[in-house]
Tab-separated table of C-alpha atoms in Angstrom:
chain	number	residue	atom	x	y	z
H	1	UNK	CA	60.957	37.586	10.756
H	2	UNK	CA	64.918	37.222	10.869
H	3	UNK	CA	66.032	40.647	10.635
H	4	UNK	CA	69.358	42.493	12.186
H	5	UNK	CA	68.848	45.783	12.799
H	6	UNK	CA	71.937	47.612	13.060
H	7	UNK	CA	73.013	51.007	14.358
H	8	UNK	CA	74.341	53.829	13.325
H	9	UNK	CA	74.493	53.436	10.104
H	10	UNK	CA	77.425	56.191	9.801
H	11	UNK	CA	79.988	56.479	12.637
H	12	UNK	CA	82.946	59.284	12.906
H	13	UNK	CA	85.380	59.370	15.398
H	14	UNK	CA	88.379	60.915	15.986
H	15	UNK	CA	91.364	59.192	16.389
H	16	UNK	CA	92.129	57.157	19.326
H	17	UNK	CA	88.558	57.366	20.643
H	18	UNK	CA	86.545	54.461	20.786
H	19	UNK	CA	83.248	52.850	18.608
H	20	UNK	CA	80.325	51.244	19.391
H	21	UNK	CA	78.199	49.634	16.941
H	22	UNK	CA	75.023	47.835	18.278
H	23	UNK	CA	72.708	45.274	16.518
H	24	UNK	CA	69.497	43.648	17.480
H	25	UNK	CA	68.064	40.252	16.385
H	26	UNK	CA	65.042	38.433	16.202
H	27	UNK	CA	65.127	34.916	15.650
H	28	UNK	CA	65.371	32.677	18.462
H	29	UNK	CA	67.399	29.995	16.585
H	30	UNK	CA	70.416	31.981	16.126
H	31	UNK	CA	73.535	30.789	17.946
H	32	UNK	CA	76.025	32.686	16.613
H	33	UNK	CA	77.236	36.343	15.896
H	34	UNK	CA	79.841	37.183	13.825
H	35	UNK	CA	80.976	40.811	12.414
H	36	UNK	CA	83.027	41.477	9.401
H	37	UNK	CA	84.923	44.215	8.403
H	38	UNK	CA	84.608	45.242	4.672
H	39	UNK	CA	87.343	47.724	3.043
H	40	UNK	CA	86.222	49.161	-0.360
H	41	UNK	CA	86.603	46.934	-3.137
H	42	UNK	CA	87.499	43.974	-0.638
H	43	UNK	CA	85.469	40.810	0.935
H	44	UNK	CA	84.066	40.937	3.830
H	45	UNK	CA	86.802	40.137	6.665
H	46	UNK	CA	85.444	38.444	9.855
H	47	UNK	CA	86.773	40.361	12.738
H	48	UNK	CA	85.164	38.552	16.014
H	49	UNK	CA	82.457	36.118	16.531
H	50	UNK	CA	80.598	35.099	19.627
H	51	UNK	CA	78.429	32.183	20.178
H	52	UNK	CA	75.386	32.016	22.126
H	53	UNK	CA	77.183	30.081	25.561
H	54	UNK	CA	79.333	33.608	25.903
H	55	UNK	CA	78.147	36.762	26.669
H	56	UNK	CA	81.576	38.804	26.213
H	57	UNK	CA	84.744	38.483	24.421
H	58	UNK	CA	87.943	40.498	23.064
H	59	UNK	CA	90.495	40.556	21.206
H	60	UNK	CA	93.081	43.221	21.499
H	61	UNK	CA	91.024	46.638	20.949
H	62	UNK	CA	88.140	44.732	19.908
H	63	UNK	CA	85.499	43.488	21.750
H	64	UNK	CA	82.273	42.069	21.573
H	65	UNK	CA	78.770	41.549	24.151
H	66	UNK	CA	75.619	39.109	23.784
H	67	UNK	CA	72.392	39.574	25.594
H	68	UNK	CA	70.359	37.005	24.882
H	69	UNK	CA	67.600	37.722	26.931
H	70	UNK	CA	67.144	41.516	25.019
H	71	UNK	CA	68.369	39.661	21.886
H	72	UNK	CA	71.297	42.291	21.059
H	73	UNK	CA	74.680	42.065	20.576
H	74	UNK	CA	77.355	45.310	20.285
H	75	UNK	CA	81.221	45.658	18.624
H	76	UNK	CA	83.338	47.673	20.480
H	77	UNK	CA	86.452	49.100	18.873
H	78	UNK	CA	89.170	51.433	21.208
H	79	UNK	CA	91.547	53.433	20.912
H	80	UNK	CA	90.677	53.646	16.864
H	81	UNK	CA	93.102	54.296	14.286
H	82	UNK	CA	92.619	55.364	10.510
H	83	UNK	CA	92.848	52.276	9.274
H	84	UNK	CA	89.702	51.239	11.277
H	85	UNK	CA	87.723	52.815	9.109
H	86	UNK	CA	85.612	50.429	7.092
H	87	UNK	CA	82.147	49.234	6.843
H	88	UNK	CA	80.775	46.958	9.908
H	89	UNK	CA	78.354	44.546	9.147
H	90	UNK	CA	76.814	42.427	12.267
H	91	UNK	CA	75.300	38.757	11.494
H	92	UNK	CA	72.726	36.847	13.240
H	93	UNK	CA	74.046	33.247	12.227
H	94	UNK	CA	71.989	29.615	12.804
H	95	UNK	CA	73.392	26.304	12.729
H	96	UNK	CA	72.617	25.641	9.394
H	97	UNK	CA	75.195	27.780	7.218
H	98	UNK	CA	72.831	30.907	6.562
H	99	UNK	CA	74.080	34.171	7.918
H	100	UNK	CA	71.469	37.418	8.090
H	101	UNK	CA	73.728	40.488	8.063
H	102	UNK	CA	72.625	44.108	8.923
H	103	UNK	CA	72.701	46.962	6.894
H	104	UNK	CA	76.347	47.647	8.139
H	105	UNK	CA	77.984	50.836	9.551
H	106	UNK	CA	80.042	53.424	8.132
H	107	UNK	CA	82.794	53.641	10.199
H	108	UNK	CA	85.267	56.947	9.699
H	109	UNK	CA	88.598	57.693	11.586
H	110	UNK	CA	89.950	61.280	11.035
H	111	UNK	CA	93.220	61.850	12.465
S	1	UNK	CA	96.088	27.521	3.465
S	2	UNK	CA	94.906	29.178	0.275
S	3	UNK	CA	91.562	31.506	1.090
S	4	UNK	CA	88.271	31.040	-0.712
S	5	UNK	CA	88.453	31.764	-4.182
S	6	UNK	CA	85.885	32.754	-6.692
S	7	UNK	CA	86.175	32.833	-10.834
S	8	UNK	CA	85.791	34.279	-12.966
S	9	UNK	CA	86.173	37.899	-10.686
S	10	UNK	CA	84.173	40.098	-13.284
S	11	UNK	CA	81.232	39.489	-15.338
S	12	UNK	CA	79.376	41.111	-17.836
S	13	UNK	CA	76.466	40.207	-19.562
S	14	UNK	CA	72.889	41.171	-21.373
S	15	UNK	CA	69.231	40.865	-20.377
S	16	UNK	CA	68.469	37.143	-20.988
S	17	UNK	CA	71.537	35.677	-20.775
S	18	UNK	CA	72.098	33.247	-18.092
S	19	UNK	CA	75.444	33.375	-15.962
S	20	UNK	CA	77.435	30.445	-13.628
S	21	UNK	CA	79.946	31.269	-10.948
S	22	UNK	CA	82.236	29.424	-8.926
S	23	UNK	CA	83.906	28.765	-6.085
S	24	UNK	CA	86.342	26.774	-4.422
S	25	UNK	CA	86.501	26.560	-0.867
S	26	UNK	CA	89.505	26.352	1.732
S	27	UNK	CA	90.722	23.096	1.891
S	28	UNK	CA	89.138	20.673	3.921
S	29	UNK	CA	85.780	22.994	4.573
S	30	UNK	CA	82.976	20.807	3.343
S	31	UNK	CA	79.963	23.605	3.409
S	32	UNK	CA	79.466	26.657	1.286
S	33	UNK	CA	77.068	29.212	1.412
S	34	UNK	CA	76.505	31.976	-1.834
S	35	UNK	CA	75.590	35.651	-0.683
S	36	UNK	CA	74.393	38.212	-3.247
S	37	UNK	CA	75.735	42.522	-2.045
S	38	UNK	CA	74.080	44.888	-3.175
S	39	UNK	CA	74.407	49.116	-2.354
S	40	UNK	CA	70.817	48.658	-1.951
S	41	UNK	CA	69.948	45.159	-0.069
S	42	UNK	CA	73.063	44.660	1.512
S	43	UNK	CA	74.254	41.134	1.804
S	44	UNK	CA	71.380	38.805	0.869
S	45	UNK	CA	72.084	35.234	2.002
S	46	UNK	CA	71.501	33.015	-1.763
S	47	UNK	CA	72.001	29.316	-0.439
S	48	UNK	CA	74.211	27.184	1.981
S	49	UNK	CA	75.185	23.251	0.495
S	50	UNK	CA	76.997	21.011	2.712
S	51	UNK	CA	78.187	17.324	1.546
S	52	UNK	CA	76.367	18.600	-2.028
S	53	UNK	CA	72.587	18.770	-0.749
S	54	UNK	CA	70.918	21.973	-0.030
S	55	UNK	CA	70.611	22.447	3.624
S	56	UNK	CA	69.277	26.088	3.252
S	57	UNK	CA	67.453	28.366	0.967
S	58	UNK	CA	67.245	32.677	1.068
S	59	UNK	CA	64.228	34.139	-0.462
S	60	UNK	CA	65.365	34.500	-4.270
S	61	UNK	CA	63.538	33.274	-7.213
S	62	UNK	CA	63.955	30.018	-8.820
S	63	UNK	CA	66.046	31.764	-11.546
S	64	UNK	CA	69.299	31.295	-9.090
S	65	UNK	CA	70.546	28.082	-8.593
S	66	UNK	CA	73.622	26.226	-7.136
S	67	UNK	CA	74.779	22.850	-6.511
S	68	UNK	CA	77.936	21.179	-5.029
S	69	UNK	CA	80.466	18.917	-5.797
S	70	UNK	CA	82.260	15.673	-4.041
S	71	UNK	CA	85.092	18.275	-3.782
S	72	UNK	CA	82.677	20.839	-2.541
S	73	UNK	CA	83.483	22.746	-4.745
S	74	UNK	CA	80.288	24.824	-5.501
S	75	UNK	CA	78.765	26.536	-8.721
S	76	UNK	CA	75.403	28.923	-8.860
S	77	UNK	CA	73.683	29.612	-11.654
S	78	UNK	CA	71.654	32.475	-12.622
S	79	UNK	CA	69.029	32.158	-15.415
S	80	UNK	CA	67.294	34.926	-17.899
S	81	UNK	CA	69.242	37.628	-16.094
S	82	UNK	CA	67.712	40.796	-15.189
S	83	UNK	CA	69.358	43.967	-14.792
S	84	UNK	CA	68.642	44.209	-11.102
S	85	UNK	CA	70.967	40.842	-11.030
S	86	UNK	CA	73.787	42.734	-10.968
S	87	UNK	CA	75.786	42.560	-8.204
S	88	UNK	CA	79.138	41.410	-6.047
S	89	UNK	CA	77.665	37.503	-5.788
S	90	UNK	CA	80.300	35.852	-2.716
S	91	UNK	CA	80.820	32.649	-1.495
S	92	UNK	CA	81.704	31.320	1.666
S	93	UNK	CA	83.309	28.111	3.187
S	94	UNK	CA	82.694	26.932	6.310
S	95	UNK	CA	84.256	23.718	8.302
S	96	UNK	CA	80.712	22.783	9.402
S	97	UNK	CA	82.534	20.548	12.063
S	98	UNK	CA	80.481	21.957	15.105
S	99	UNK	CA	76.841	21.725	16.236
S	100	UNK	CA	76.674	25.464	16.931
S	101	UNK	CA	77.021	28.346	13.913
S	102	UNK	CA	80.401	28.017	12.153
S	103	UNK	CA	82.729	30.661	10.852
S	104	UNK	CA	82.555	31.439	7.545
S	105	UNK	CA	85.324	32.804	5.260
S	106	UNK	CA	84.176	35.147	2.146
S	107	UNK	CA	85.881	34.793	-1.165
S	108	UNK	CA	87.371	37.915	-3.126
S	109	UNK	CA	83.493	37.858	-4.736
S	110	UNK	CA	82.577	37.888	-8.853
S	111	UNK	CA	81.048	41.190	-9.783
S	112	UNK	CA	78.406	40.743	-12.364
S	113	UNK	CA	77.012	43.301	-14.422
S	114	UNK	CA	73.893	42.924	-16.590
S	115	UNK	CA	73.158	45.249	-19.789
């Protein structure tokens, strides 16, 4: 199959501490890994993206792995802030223009 | 450069009816691909056309349909509508100017709701 399983599916965390949201993949083709960011009522915003020659990178607070060999890929957001809070979603992405997205996570910042 | 965008932004219609959307992508980005969000499903990938052929097909019925244009701009079409149809249906445009996956940037969405 080409499924993304992603995890948690709800995340709370106070402010300033950091987020981890993990995802694992399946299909072998897929060369690229993008996460969005969706605020209520808004389109999905891409975030970060990593492709499958790159095992790591950041920007600013957010960063994101790739192991290929355990086929799973993780978001990491620090020092969080209230407007953080959103809904994650994780792609599996192949070179062909289809994206399969995960379930997406919850994320909530209290102050 | 302008962003994605999609029209008309809301939609209503009845059991039966049959529906197109559209989308116009950023400037210069020659592939587009159609995702369907649901509470339920999530986001379903539709269809991806790049230089107006189908390059890649989700697991929907034949009721949904797209095509392209030479301006790539892109319409889909959904026929006899159902009332699980309804949904925030958004497009994306892609550069498509690399061999691996390409970013792709989501328009505002139409949400379509069927009576």
């Amino acid at each position: 199959g080409e499924n993304v399983e992603q995890h948690p599916s709800t995340l709370s965390v106070q402010e300033g501490d950091s987020a981890v949201i993990k995802c694992t993949y399946s299909d072998s083709a897929s060369n690229y890994f993008p996460w969005y960011k969706q605020e209520l009522g808004k389109r999905p915003q891409l975030i970060i993206d990593i492709r499958s020659n790159v095992g790591e990178k950041k920007d600013q607070r957010i960063a994101v792995t790739l192991n290929k060999t355990a086929k799973h890929f993780s978001l990491h957001i620090t020092e969080t802030q209230p407007e953080d809070s959103a809904v994650y979603f994780c792609a599996q992405g192949d070179s062909w223009g289809k994206l399969q997205f995960g379930a997406g996570t919850q994320v909530v910042v209290t102050p | 450069k302008a962003g994605v965008t999609q029209t008309p932004r809301y939609l209503i219609k009845t059991r039966g009816q049959q529906v197109t959307l559209s989308c116009s992508p950023i400037s210069g980005h020659r592939s587009v691909s159609w995702y369907q969000q649901t509470p339920g499903q999530g986001l379903q990938f539709l269809f991806e056309y790049f230089s107006e052929t189908q390059r890649n097909k989700g697991n929907f019925p034949g009721r949904f349909s797209g095509r392209q244009f030479s301006n790539s701009r892109s319409e889909m079409n959904v026929s006899t509508l159902e009332l699980g149809d309804s949904a925030l249906y958004l497009c994306a445009s892609s550069p498509r100017d690399r061999g691996l996956g390409e970013t792709q940037y989501f328009g505002p969405g139409t949400r379509l709701l069927v009576l």
